[in-house]
PDB file of C-alpha atoms in Angstrom:
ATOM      1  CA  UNK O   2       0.000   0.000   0.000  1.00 62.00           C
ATOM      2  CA  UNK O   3       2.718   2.432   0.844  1.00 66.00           C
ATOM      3  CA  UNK O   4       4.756   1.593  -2.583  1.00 71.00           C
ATOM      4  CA  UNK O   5       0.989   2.459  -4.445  1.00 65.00           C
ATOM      5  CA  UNK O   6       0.918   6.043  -2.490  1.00 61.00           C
ATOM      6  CA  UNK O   7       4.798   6.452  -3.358  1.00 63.00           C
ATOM      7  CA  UNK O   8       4.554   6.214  -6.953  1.00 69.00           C
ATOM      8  CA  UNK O   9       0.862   8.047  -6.835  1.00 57.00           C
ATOM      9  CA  UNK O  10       2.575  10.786  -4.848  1.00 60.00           C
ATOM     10  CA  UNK O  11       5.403  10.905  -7.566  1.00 59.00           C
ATOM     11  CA  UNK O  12       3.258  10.830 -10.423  1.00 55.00           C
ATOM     12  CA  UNK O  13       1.031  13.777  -9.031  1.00 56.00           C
ATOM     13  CA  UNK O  14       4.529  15.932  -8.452  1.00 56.00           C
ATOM     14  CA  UNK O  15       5.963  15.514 -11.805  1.00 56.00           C
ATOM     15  CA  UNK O  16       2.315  16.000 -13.747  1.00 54.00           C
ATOM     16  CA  UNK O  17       1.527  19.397 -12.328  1.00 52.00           C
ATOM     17  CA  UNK O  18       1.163  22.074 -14.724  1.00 51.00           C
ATOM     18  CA  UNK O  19       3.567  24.439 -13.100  1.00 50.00           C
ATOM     19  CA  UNK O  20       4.255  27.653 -15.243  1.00 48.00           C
ATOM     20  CA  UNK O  21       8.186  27.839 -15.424  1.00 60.00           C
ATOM     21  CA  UNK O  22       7.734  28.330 -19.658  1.00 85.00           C
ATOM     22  CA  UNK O  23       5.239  31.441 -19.176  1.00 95.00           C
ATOM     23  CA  UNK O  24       6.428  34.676 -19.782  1.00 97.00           C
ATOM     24  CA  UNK O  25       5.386  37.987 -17.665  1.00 97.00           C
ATOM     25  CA  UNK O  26       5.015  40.915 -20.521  1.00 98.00           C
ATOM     26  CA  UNK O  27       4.803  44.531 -18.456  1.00 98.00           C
ATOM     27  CA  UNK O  28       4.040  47.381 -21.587  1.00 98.00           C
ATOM     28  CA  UNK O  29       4.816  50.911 -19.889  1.00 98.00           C
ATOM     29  CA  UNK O  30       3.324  54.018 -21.471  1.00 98.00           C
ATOM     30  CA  UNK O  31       4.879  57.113 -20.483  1.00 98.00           C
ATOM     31  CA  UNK O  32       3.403  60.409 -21.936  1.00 98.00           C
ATOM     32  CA  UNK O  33       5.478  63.749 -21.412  1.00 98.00           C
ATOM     33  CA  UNK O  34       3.827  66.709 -22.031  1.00 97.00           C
ATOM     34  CA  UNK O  35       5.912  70.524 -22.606  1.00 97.00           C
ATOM     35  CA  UNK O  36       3.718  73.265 -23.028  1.00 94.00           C
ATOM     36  CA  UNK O  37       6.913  75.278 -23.498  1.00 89.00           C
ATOM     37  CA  UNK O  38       6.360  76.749 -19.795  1.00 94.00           C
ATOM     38  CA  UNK O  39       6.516  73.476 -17.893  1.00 96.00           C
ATOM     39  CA  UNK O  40       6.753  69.720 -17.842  1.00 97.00           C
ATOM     40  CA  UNK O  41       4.333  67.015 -17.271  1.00 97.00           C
ATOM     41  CA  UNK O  42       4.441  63.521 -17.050  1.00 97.00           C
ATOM     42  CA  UNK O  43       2.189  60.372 -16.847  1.00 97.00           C
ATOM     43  CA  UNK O  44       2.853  56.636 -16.288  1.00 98.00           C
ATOM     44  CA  UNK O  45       0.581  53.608 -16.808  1.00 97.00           C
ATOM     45  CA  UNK O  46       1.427  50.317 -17.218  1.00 97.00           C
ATOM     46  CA  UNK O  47      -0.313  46.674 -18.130  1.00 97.00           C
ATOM     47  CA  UNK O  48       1.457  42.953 -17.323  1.00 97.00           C
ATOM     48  CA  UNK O  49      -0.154  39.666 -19.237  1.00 96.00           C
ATOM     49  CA  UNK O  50       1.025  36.110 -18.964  1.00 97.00           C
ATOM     50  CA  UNK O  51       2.014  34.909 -22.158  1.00 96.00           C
ATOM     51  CA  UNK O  52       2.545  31.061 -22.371  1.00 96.00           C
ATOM     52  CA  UNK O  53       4.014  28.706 -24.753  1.00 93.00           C
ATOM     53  CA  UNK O  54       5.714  31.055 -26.795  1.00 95.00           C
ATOM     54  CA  UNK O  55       9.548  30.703 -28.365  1.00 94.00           C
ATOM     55  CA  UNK O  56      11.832  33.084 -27.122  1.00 94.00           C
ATOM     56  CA  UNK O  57      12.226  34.679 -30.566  1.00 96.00           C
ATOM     57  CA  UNK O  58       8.638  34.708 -30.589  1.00 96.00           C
ATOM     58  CA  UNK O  59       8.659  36.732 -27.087  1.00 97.00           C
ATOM     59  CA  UNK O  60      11.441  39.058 -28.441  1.00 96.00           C
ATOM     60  CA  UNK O  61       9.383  40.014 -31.686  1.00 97.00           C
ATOM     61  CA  UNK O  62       6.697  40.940 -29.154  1.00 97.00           C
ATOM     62  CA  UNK O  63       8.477  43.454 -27.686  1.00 98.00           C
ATOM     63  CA  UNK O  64       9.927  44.754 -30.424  1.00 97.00           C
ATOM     64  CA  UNK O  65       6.490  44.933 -32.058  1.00 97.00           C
ATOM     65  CA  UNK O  66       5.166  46.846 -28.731  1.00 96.00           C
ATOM     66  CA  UNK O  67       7.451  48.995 -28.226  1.00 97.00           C
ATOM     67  CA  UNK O  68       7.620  52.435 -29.811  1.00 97.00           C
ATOM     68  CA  UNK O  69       7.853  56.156 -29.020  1.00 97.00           C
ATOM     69  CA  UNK O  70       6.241  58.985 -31.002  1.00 97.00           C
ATOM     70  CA  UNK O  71       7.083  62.664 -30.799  1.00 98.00           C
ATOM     71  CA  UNK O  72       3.862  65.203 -31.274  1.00 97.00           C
ATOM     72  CA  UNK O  73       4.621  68.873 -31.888  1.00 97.00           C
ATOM     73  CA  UNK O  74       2.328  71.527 -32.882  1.00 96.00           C
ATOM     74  CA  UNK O  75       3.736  74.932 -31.792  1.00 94.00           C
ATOM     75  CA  UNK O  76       5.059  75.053 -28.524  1.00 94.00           C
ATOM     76  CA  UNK O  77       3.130  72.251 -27.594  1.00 96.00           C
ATOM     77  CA  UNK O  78       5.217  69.250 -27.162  1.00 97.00           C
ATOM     78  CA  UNK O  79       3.819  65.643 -26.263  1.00 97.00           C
ATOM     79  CA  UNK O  80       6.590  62.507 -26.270  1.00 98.00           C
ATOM     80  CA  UNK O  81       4.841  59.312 -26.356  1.00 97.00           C
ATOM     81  CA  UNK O  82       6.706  56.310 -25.014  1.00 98.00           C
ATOM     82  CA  UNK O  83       5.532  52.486 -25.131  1.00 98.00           C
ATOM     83  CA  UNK O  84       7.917  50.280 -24.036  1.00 98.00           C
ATOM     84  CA  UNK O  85       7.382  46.456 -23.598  1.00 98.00           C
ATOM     85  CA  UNK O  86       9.376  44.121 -21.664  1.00 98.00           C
ATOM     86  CA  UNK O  87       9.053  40.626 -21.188  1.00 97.00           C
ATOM     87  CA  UNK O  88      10.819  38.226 -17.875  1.00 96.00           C
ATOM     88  CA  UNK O  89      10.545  34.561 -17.800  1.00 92.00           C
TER      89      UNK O  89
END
């Protein structure tokens, strides 16, 4: 009987889904704002779980979400920046 729990015990351990090949993706947007008299900034940020994905996979992601545009219209100045970065 204890043999029987043994190898139930070590078949449970070693088939549990455990999520060591999942990927944490954080995208930041930061949005700076010069009105030509002063300086503002803003900050927001997302993470999703992406799973089962190659690492050159994961690096085309980022690449592909990250990006900053520049908007200027007078003295107005807004700097858009979305960066993407992605920990196993």
């Amino acid at each position: 009987m204890k043999k029987i729990l043994w190898i139930l015990f070590v078949l449970l351990f070693f088939s549990c889904n455990n999520d060591s090949g999942c990927y944490e993706c954080t995208t930041t947007f930061k949005i700076v704002v010069n009105d030509g008299e002063k300086e503002e900034s803003y900050t927001v940020s997302d993470t999703r779980e992406m799973c089962d994905y190659t690492e050159a996979e994961i690096s085309q992601y980022e690449l592909d979400n990250s990006d900053t545009t520049t908007y200027i219209n007078g003295l107005m100045r807004i700097d858009t920046l979305k960066l993407t970065k992605c920990i196993l």
